[in-house]
PDB file of C-alpha atoms and ligand atoms in Angstrom:
ATOM      1  CA  MET A 903       0.000   0.000   0.000  1.00 52.00           C
ATOM      2  CA  SER A 904       1.263   3.500  -0.822  1.00 68.00           C
ATOM      3  CA  GLU A 905       2.350   5.800   1.987  1.00 83.00           C
ATOM      4  CA  ARG A 906      -0.326   8.285   3.234  1.00 91.00           C
ATOM      5  CA  PHE A 907       0.549  11.834   4.244  1.00 96.00           C
ATOM      6  CA  TRP A 908      -0.906  15.286   4.900  1.00 97.00           C
ATOM      7  CA  ILE A 909      -0.305  18.449   2.893  1.00 98.00           C
ATOM      8  CA  ARG A 910      -0.463  21.968   4.333  1.00 98.00           C
ATOM      9  CA  ARG A 911      -3.158  23.987   2.498  1.00 98.00           C
ATOM     10  CA  TYR A 912      -3.793  27.013   4.736  1.00 98.00           C
ATOM     11  CA  ASP A 913      -1.612  28.651   7.398  1.00 98.00           C
ATOM     12  CA  ASP A 914      -3.085  29.853  10.719  1.00 98.00           C
ATOM     13  CA  ARG A 915      -3.518  33.458   9.581  1.00 98.00           C
ATOM     14  CA  SER A 916      -5.470  32.527   6.445  1.00 98.00           C
ATOM     15  CA  ARG A 917      -7.802  30.292   8.449  1.00 98.00           C
ATOM     16  CA  MET A 918      -8.413  32.881  11.158  1.00 98.00           C
ATOM     17  CA  ASN A 919      -8.999  35.486   8.455  1.00 98.00           C
ATOM     18  CA  HIS A 920     -11.520  33.189   6.716  1.00 98.00           C
ATOM     19  CA  TRP A 921     -13.548  32.347   9.837  1.00 98.00           C
ATOM     20  CA  PHE A 922     -13.507  35.982  10.965  1.00 98.00           C
ATOM     21  CA  VAL A 923     -15.062  36.940   7.604  1.00 98.00           C
ATOM     22  CA  VAL A 924     -17.591  34.085   7.928  1.00 98.00           C
ATOM     23  CA  ILE A 925     -18.741  35.389  11.361  1.00 98.00           C
ATOM     24  CA  CYS A 926     -19.029  38.941   9.970  1.00 98.00           C
ATOM     25  CA  PHE A 927     -20.939  37.587   6.969  1.00 98.00           C
ATOM     26  CA  PHE A 928     -23.547  35.904   9.202  1.00 98.00           C
ATOM     27  CA  LEU A 929     -23.901  39.031  11.359  1.00 98.00           C
ATOM     28  CA  ALA A 930     -24.251  41.292   8.300  1.00 98.00           C
ATOM     29  CA  ALA A 931     -26.620  38.908   6.474  1.00 98.00           C
ATOM     30  CA  LEU A 932     -28.941  38.298   9.435  1.00 98.00           C
ATOM     31  CA  SER A 933     -29.090  41.957  10.497  1.00 98.00           C
ATOM     32  CA  GLY A 934     -29.595  42.958   6.848  1.00 98.00           C
ATOM     33  CA  LEU A 935     -32.406  40.449   6.230  1.00 98.00           C
ATOM     34  CA  ALA A 936     -34.170  41.793   9.349  1.00 98.00           C
ATOM     35  CA  ILE A 937     -34.468  45.232   7.734  1.00 97.00           C
ATOM     36  CA  PHE A 938     -34.986  43.902   4.213  1.00 97.00           C
ATOM     37  CA  HIS A 939     -38.536  42.576   4.669  1.00 97.00           C
ATOM     38  CA  PRO A 940     -41.078  42.654   7.541  1.00 97.00           C
ATOM     39  CA  SER A 941     -41.401  38.844   7.394  1.00 98.00           C
ATOM     40  CA  MET A 942     -37.789  38.616   8.586  1.00 98.00           C
ATOM     41  CA  PHE A 943     -37.938  41.427  11.122  1.00 98.00           C
ATOM     42  CA  PHE A 944     -37.962  38.870  13.969  1.00 98.00           C
ATOM     43  CA  LEU A 945     -34.197  38.469  13.284  1.00 98.00           C
ATOM     44  CA  ALA A 946     -33.685  41.974  14.707  1.00 98.00           C
ATOM     45  CA  SER A 947     -34.225  40.532  18.188  1.00 98.00           C
ATOM     46  CA  LEU A 948     -30.800  38.839  17.807  1.00 98.00           C
ATOM     47  CA  PHE A 949     -29.244  42.309  17.783  1.00 98.00           C
ATOM     48  CA  GLY A 950     -31.256  44.041  20.500  1.00 98.00           C
ATOM     49  CA  GLY A 951     -34.270  45.160  18.433  1.00 98.00           C
ATOM     50  CA  GLY A 952     -34.915  47.219  15.312  1.00 98.00           C
ATOM     51  CA  GLN A 953     -32.904  50.314  16.211  1.00 98.00           C
ATOM     52  CA  TRP A 954     -29.778  48.436  17.241  1.00 98.00           C
ATOM     53  CA  ASP A 955     -30.089  46.178  14.205  1.00 98.00           C
ATOM     54  CA  ARG A 956     -30.196  49.222  11.924  1.00 98.00           C
ATOM     55  CA  ILE A 957     -27.250  50.873  13.732  1.00 98.00           C
ATOM     56  CA  LEU A 958     -25.067  47.743  13.799  1.00 98.00           C
ATOM     57  CA  HIS A 959     -25.713  46.406  10.274  1.00 98.00           C
ATOM     58  CA  PRO A 960     -23.397  48.856   8.417  1.00 98.00           C
ATOM     59  CA  PHE A 961     -20.588  48.226  10.916  1.00 98.00           C
ATOM     60  CA  PHE A 962     -20.879  44.442  10.426  1.00 98.00           C
ATOM     61  CA  GLY A 963     -20.808  45.002   6.657  1.00 98.00           C
ATOM     62  CA  VAL A 964     -17.776  47.291   6.688  1.00 98.00           C
ATOM     63  CA  THR A 965     -15.900  44.896   9.032  1.00 98.00           C
ATOM     64  CA  MET A 966     -16.669  41.976   6.688  1.00 98.00           C
ATOM     65  CA  CYS A 967     -15.400  43.945   3.678  1.00 98.00           C
ATOM     66  CA  LEU A 968     -12.180  44.974   5.456  1.00 98.00           C
ATOM     67  CA  GLY A 969     -11.640  41.372   6.615  1.00 98.00           C
ATOM     68  CA  PHE A 970     -12.198  40.143   3.078  1.00 98.00           C
ATOM     69  CA  VAL A 971      -9.541  42.540   1.705  1.00 98.00           C
ATOM     70  CA  GLY A 972      -6.977  40.430   3.630  1.00 96.00           C
ATOM     71  CA  MET A 973      -8.247  37.237   1.980  1.00 97.00           C
ATOM     72  CA  ALA A 974      -8.516  38.797  -1.472  1.00 98.00           C
ATOM     73  CA  LEU A 975      -4.915  40.047  -1.305  1.00 97.00           C
ATOM     74  CA  ARG A 976      -3.775  36.593  -0.207  1.00 96.00           C
ATOM     75  CA  PHE A 977      -5.689  34.554  -2.772  1.00 97.00           C
ATOM     76  CA  TRP A 978      -6.368  36.652  -5.882  1.00 98.00           C
ATOM     77  CA  HIS A 979      -3.326  35.425  -7.800  1.00 97.00           C
ATOM     78  CA  GLU A 980      -4.325  31.776  -7.192  1.00 97.00           C
ATOM     79  CA  ASN A 981      -7.753  32.562  -8.675  1.00 98.00           C
ATOM     80  CA  ARG A 982      -6.636  33.728 -12.107  1.00 97.00           C
ATOM     81  CA  PHE A 983      -8.472  31.792 -14.830  1.00 97.00           C
ATOM     82  CA  THR A 984      -6.471  29.478 -17.091  1.00 95.00           C
ATOM     83  CA  ASP A 985      -7.508  27.609 -20.251  1.00 94.00           C
ATOM     84  CA  ALA A 986      -7.739  24.428 -18.156  1.00 94.00           C
ATOM     85  CA  ASP A 987     -10.322  26.164 -15.894  1.00 95.00           C
ATOM     86  CA  LYS A 988     -12.422  27.127 -18.901  1.00 95.00           C
ATOM     87  CA  GLN A 989     -12.325  23.519 -20.091  1.00 95.00           C
ATOM     88  CA  TRP A 990     -13.208  22.369 -16.537  1.00 94.00           C
ATOM     89  CA  MET A 991     -16.269  24.654 -16.578  1.00 95.00           C
ATOM     90  CA  ARG A 992     -17.341  23.434 -20.016  1.00 95.00           C
ATOM     91  CA  GLN A 993     -17.310  19.892 -18.583  1.00 95.00           C
ATOM     92  CA  TRP A 994     -19.626  20.813 -15.683  1.00 92.00           C
ATOM     93  CA  ARG A 995     -21.634  17.625 -16.264  1.00 94.00           C
ATOM     94  CA  ASP A 996     -18.567  15.509 -15.418  1.00 93.00           C
ATOM     95  CA  VAL A 997     -18.103  17.681 -12.320  1.00 91.00           C
ATOM     96  CA  VAL A 998     -21.603  17.130 -10.930  1.00 88.00           C
ATOM     97  CA  ASP A 999     -21.595  13.444 -11.918  1.00 91.00           C
ATOM     98  CA  ASN A1000     -18.298  12.972 -10.047  1.00 85.00           C
ATOM     99  CA  ARG A1001     -16.304  11.852 -13.132  1.00 89.00           C
ATOM    100  CA  GLU A1002     -13.203  13.748 -12.090  1.00 85.00           C
ATOM    101  CA  GLU A1003     -10.876  11.480 -14.073  1.00 86.00           C
ATOM    102  CA  LYS A1004     -12.321  13.043 -17.272  1.00 91.00           C
ATOM    103  CA  LEU A1005     -11.510  16.621 -16.170  1.00 93.00           C
ATOM    104  CA  PRO A1006      -8.249  18.483 -16.902  1.00 94.00           C
ATOM    105  CA  PRO A1007      -5.827  18.477 -13.889  1.00 93.00           C
ATOM    106  CA  VAL A1008      -6.922  21.181 -11.444  1.00 95.00           C
ATOM    107  CA  GLY A1009      -4.506  23.619  -9.778  1.00 96.00           C
ATOM    108  CA  ARG A1010      -4.934  25.028  -6.264  1.00 97.00           C
ATOM    109  CA  TYR A1011      -8.545  26.032  -7.061  1.00 97.00           C
ATOM    110  CA  ASN A1012     -10.965  24.756  -9.705  1.00 96.00           C
ATOM    111  CA  GLY A1013     -12.960  26.896 -12.162  1.00 96.00           C
ATOM    112  CA  GLY A1014     -16.046  26.924  -9.939  1.00 96.00           C
ATOM    113  CA  GLN A1015     -14.094  28.073  -6.877  1.00 97.00           C
ATOM    114  CA  LYS A1016     -12.465  30.812  -8.922  1.00 98.00           C
ATOM    115  CA  ALA A1017     -15.826  32.003 -10.284  1.00 98.00           C
ATOM    116  CA  ILE A1018     -17.238  32.187  -6.743  1.00 98.00           C
ATOM    117  CA  PHE A1019     -14.120  34.037  -5.553  1.00 98.00           C
ATOM    118  CA  TRP A1020     -14.564  36.784  -8.194  1.00 98.00           C
ATOM    119  CA  LEU A1021     -18.301  36.892  -7.507  1.00 98.00           C
ATOM    120  CA  MET A1022     -17.462  37.569  -3.831  1.00 98.00           C
ATOM    121  CA  VAL A1023     -15.016  40.334  -4.830  1.00 98.00           C
ATOM    122  CA  ILE A1024     -17.559  42.078  -7.101  1.00 98.00           C
ATOM    123  CA  CYS A1025     -20.445  41.719  -4.616  1.00 98.00           C
ATOM    124  CA  LEU A1026     -18.430  43.066  -1.685  1.00 98.00           C
ATOM    125  CA  ILE A1027     -17.222  46.100  -3.671  1.00 98.00           C
ATOM    126  CA  VAL A1028     -20.808  46.891  -4.776  1.00 98.00           C
ATOM    127  CA  LEU A1029     -22.196  46.359  -1.237  1.00 98.00           C
ATOM    128  CA  PHE A1030     -19.473  48.554   0.261  1.00 98.00           C
ATOM    129  CA  VAL A1031     -19.954  51.461  -2.168  1.00 98.00           C
ATOM    130  CA  THR A1032     -23.778  51.384  -2.274  1.00 98.00           C
ATOM    131  CA  GLY A1033     -23.996  50.921   1.526  1.00 98.00           C
ATOM    132  CA  PHE A1034     -22.126  54.171   2.151  1.00 98.00           C
ATOM    133  CA  MET A1035     -24.446  55.988  -0.258  1.00 98.00           C
ATOM    134  CA  PHE A1036     -27.478  55.590   2.023  1.00 98.00           C
ATOM    135  CA  TRP A1037     -25.783  55.282   5.433  1.00 98.00           C
ATOM    136  CA  GLU A1038     -27.752  57.635   7.687  1.00 95.00           C
ATOM    137  CA  PRO A1039     -26.960  60.040   9.241  1.00 94.00           C
ATOM    138  CA  TRP A1040     -23.364  60.525   8.068  1.00 94.00           C
ATOM    139  CA  PHE A1041     -23.048  59.886   4.343  1.00 97.00           C
ATOM    140  CA  ALA A1042     -26.588  59.768   2.895  1.00 97.00           C
ATOM    141  CA  PRO A1043     -27.203  63.567   3.062  1.00 97.00           C
ATOM    142  CA  TYR A1044     -24.382  64.082   0.516  1.00 98.00           C
ATOM    143  CA  VAL A1045     -25.996  61.784  -2.087  1.00 98.00           C
ATOM    144  CA  PRO A1046     -28.940  62.893  -4.319  1.00 98.00           C
ATOM    145  CA  LEU A1047     -32.221  61.102  -3.500  1.00 98.00           C
ATOM    146  CA  THR A1048     -32.602  59.304  -6.859  1.00 98.00           C
ATOM    147  CA  LEU A1049     -29.082  57.944  -6.592  1.00 98.00           C
ATOM    148  CA  ARG A1050     -29.730  56.833  -3.010  1.00 98.00           C
ATOM    149  CA  ARG A1051     -32.846  54.946  -4.134  1.00 98.00           C
ATOM    150  CA  LEU A1052     -30.876  53.201  -6.877  1.00 98.00           C
ATOM    151  CA  ALA A1053     -28.183  52.350  -4.341  1.00 98.00           C
ATOM    152  CA  VAL A1054     -30.757  50.712  -2.015  1.00 98.00           C
ATOM    153  CA  LEU A1055     -32.036  48.571  -4.902  1.00 98.00           C
ATOM    154  CA  LEU A1056     -28.569  47.532  -6.027  1.00 98.00           C
ATOM    155  CA  HIS A1057     -27.499  46.843  -2.426  1.00 98.00           C
ATOM    156  CA  ALA A1058     -30.430  44.462  -1.843  1.00 98.00           C
ATOM    157  CA  ALA A1059     -30.005  42.696  -5.218  1.00 98.00           C
ATOM    158  CA  THR A1060     -26.236  42.252  -4.675  1.00 98.00           C
ATOM    159  CA  ALA A1061     -26.765  40.943  -1.129  1.00 98.00           C
ATOM    160  CA  THR A1062     -29.157  38.323  -2.564  1.00 98.00           C
ATOM    161  CA  VAL A1063     -26.545  37.223  -5.129  1.00 98.00           C
ATOM    162  CA  LEU A1064     -23.831  37.068  -2.431  1.00 98.00           C
ATOM    163  CA  ILE A1065     -25.984  35.016  -0.040  1.00 98.00           C
ATOM    164  CA  ILE A1066     -26.758  32.519  -2.835  1.00 98.00           C
ATOM    165  CA  GLY A1067     -23.040  32.454  -3.764  1.00 98.00           C
ATOM    166  CA  ILE A1068     -22.038  31.724  -0.158  1.00 98.00           C
ATOM    167  CA  ILE A1069     -24.636  28.936   0.108  1.00 98.00           C
ATOM    168  CA  VAL A1070     -23.113  27.336  -3.035  1.00 97.00           C
ATOM    169  CA  HIS A1071     -19.586  27.873  -1.615  1.00 98.00           C
ATOM    170  CA  ALA A1072     -20.440  26.285   1.773  1.00 98.00           C
ATOM    171  CA  TYR A1073     -22.386  23.437   0.124  1.00 96.00           C
ATOM    172  CA  ALA A1074     -19.441  22.624  -2.175  1.00 95.00           C
ATOM    173  CA  ALA A1075     -17.050  22.732   0.802  1.00 96.00           C
ATOM    174  CA  ILE A1076     -19.175  20.181   2.679  1.00 96.00           C
ATOM    175  CA  TRP A1077     -19.897  18.092  -0.452  1.00 92.00           C
ATOM    176  CA  VAL A1078     -16.196  17.592  -1.300  1.00 93.00           C
ATOM    177  CA  LYS A1079     -15.195  15.401   1.647  1.00 93.00           C
ATOM    178  CA  GLY A1080     -11.994  16.596   3.315  1.00 95.00           C
ATOM    179  CA  SER A1081     -12.309  20.284   2.307  1.00 97.00           C
ATOM    180  CA  ILE A1082     -13.658  21.521   5.652  1.00 97.00           C
ATOM    181  CA  GLY A1083     -10.546  20.054   7.323  1.00 97.00           C
ATOM    182  CA  ALA A1084      -8.440  22.268   5.047  1.00 98.00           C
ATOM    183  CA  MET A1085     -10.056  25.369   6.592  1.00 98.00           C
ATOM    184  CA  THR A1086     -10.280  24.069  10.186  1.00 98.00           C
ATOM    185  CA  ARG A1087      -6.964  22.228  10.663  1.00 97.00           C
ATOM    186  CA  GLY A1088      -5.055  23.597   7.671  1.00 98.00           C
ATOM    187  CA  TYR A1089      -4.179  20.202   6.134  1.00 98.00           C
ATOM    188  CA  VAL A1090      -5.569  17.944   3.396  1.00 98.00           C
ATOM    189  CA  SER A1091      -4.794  14.296   2.728  1.00 97.00           C
ATOM    190  CA  ASP A1092      -2.581  13.330  -0.211  1.00 96.00           C
ATOM    191  CA  ARG A1093      -5.584  11.447  -1.663  1.00 95.00           C
ATOM    192  CA  TRP A1094      -7.786  14.567  -1.495  1.00 96.00           C
ATOM    193  CA  ALA A1095      -5.135  16.596  -3.303  1.00 97.00           C
ATOM    194  CA  ARG A1096      -4.506  13.914  -5.944  1.00 95.00           C
ATOM    195  CA  LYS A1097      -8.226  13.460  -6.620  1.00 93.00           C
ATOM    196  CA  HIS A1098      -9.441  17.075  -6.609  1.00 94.00           C
ATOM    197  CA  HIS A1099      -6.370  19.223  -7.316  1.00 96.00           C
ATOM    198  CA  ALA A1100      -3.919  17.035  -9.255  1.00 95.00           C
ATOM    199  CA  ALA A1101      -1.895  19.918 -10.767  1.00 96.00           C
ATOM    200  CA  TRP A1102      -1.544  21.547  -7.316  1.00 97.00           C
ATOM    201  CA  TYR A1103      -0.417  18.171  -5.879  1.00 97.00           C
ATOM    202  CA  ARG A1104       2.281  17.901  -8.549  1.00 96.00           C
ATOM    203  CA  GLU A1105       3.370  21.472  -7.796  1.00 96.00           C
ATOM    204  CA  VAL A1106       3.659  21.150  -4.007  1.00 96.00           C
ATOM    205  CA  VAL A1107       4.688  17.481  -3.642  1.00 95.00           C
ATOM    206  CA  GLY A1108       6.702  17.194  -6.842  1.00 94.00           C
ATOM    207  CA  ARG A1109       5.319  13.743  -7.712  1.00 92.00           C
ATOM    208  CA  ASP A1110       3.030  12.412 -10.409  1.00 90.00           C
ATOM    209  CA  PRO A1111      -0.531  12.391  -8.935  1.00 89.00           C
ATOM    210  CA  ARG A1112      -1.337   9.138 -10.788  1.00 83.00           C
ATOM    211  CA  ALA A1113       1.666   7.304  -9.290  1.00 80.00           C
TER     212      ALA A1113
HETATM  213  C1  HEM B 889     -20.457  28.622   6.482  1.00 55.37           C
HETATM  214  C2  HEM B 889     -19.852  29.229   5.510  1.00 55.37           C
HETATM  215  C3  HEM B 889     -18.548  28.834   4.894  1.00 55.37           C
HETATM  216  C4  HEM B 889     -17.906  27.615   4.845  1.00 55.37           C
HETATM  217  C5  HEM B 889     -18.380  26.282   5.425  1.00 55.37           C
HETATM  218  C6  HEM B 889     -16.674  27.811   4.113  1.00 55.37           C
HETATM  219  C7  HEM B 889     -15.725  26.831   3.866  1.00 55.37           C
HETATM  220  C8  HEM B 889     -14.575  27.000   3.122  1.00 55.37           C
HETATM  221  C9  HEM B 889     -13.603  25.964   2.860  1.00 55.37           C
HETATM  222  C10 HEM B 889     -13.682  24.535   3.368  1.00 55.37           C
HETATM  223  C11 HEM B 889     -12.640  26.488   2.076  1.00 55.37           C
HETATM  224  C12 HEM B 889     -11.389  25.753   1.539  1.00 55.37           C
HETATM  225  C13 HEM B 889     -11.657  25.245   0.127  1.00 55.37           C
HETATM  226  C14 HEM B 889     -10.390  24.681  -0.526  1.00 55.37           C
HETATM  227  O1  HEM B 889      -9.287  24.960  -0.062  1.00 55.37           O
HETATM  228  O2  HEM B 889     -10.510  23.968  -1.540  1.00 55.37           O
HETATM  229  C15 HEM B 889     -12.968  27.871   1.846  1.00 55.37           C
HETATM  230  C16 HEM B 889     -12.233  28.753   1.090  1.00 55.37           C
HETATM  231  C17 HEM B 889     -12.544  30.072   0.912  1.00 55.37           C
HETATM  232  N1  HEM B 889     -13.627  30.743   1.435  1.00 55.37           N
HETATM  233 FE1  HEM B 889     -15.111  29.950   2.585  1.00 55.37          FE
HETATM  234  N2  HEM B 889     -16.597  29.113   3.722  1.00 55.37           N
HETATM  235  C18 HEM B 889     -17.709  29.779   4.190  1.00 55.37           C
HETATM  236  C19 HEM B 889     -18.015  31.115   4.023  1.00 55.37           C
HETATM  237  C20 HEM B 889     -17.210  32.036   3.362  1.00 55.37           C
HETATM  238  C21 HEM B 889     -17.487  33.448   3.248  1.00 55.37           C
HETATM  239  C22 HEM B 889     -18.692  34.147   3.896  1.00 55.37           C
HETATM  240  C23 HEM B 889     -16.494  33.989   2.489  1.00 55.37           C
HETATM  241  C24 HEM B 889     -16.304  35.417   2.049  1.00 55.37           C
HETATM  242  C25 HEM B 889     -17.233  36.307   1.888  1.00 55.37           C
HETATM  243  C26 HEM B 889     -15.585  32.910   2.133  1.00 55.37           C
HETATM  244  C27 HEM B 889     -14.466  33.063   1.343  1.00 55.37           C
HETATM  245  C28 HEM B 889     -13.577  32.045   1.011  1.00 55.37           C
HETATM  246  C29 HEM B 889     -12.433  32.224   0.153  1.00 55.37           C
HETATM  247  C30 HEM B 889     -12.006  33.517  -0.539  1.00 55.37           C
HETATM  248  C31 HEM B 889     -11.780  30.986   0.102  1.00 55.37           C
HETATM  249  C32 HEM B 889     -10.519  30.615  -0.675  1.00 55.37           C
HETATM  250  C33 HEM B 889     -10.963  29.994  -1.986  1.00 55.37           C
HETATM  251  C34 HEM B 889     -10.585  30.803  -3.167  1.00 55.37           C
HETATM  252  O3  HEM B 889      -9.783  31.739  -3.034  1.00 55.37           O
HETATM  253  O4  HEM B 889     -11.113  30.508  -4.281  1.00 55.37           O
HETATM  254  N3  HEM B 889     -16.046  31.744   2.674  1.00 55.37           N
HETATM  255  N4  HEM B 889     -14.171  28.142   2.495  1.00 55.37           N
END
């Protein structure tokens, strides 16, 4: 039987950064949903009622965005699309049917992960900018009313896209067995790396993943 070993995927800082952003995301999403629609207003009780929810929400959002800047600076260069990623995305049927042997060798991240990463970047920039535009009482008075109304609409639509994106991201992390361990303990098994990220395995271990 071949020797089993563990490969370092995330250092302590990256993992702390990730889970800090996750906590901020839940705080921002729940406090935001509470003021998005009356049917979800009950969520405001988690934050001390309607007024506190409204006061705290922008601070949760800004903290999430600042936390994410750390992650984006760390990971953006590993999320640049290659021709192999485009091919991987074209073969999405093989992905969902778990026929990974038919897919081109994947680097540190696959095409889907990269797409979600850039979706997160775009959504957080839009949420950050539009949020400031109607943040009462400090910034909103400087923005014309029509623009503020547009900002509210765009903010809500972008938050919806981000929440769906994060659900897909978390689902994929749980679905691919062994991925959660990468973000909790920092290590993945050699089998995980060979199966899901063969090109990355070759890069970090220096061996043929099929050997
Ligand atoms: C409950 C929610 C979440 C879970 C369970 C989760 C889980 C994970 C796991 C397991 C990985 C490692 C994947 C791998 O190395 O192949 C990862 C990576 C990552 N996560 Fe999350 N995550 C969650 C929420 C978030 C949120 C809210 C954000 C940011 C807004 C985020 C941003 C990232 C980024 C940027 C990466 C690196 C992947 C890349 O750069 O493409 N995650 N996550």
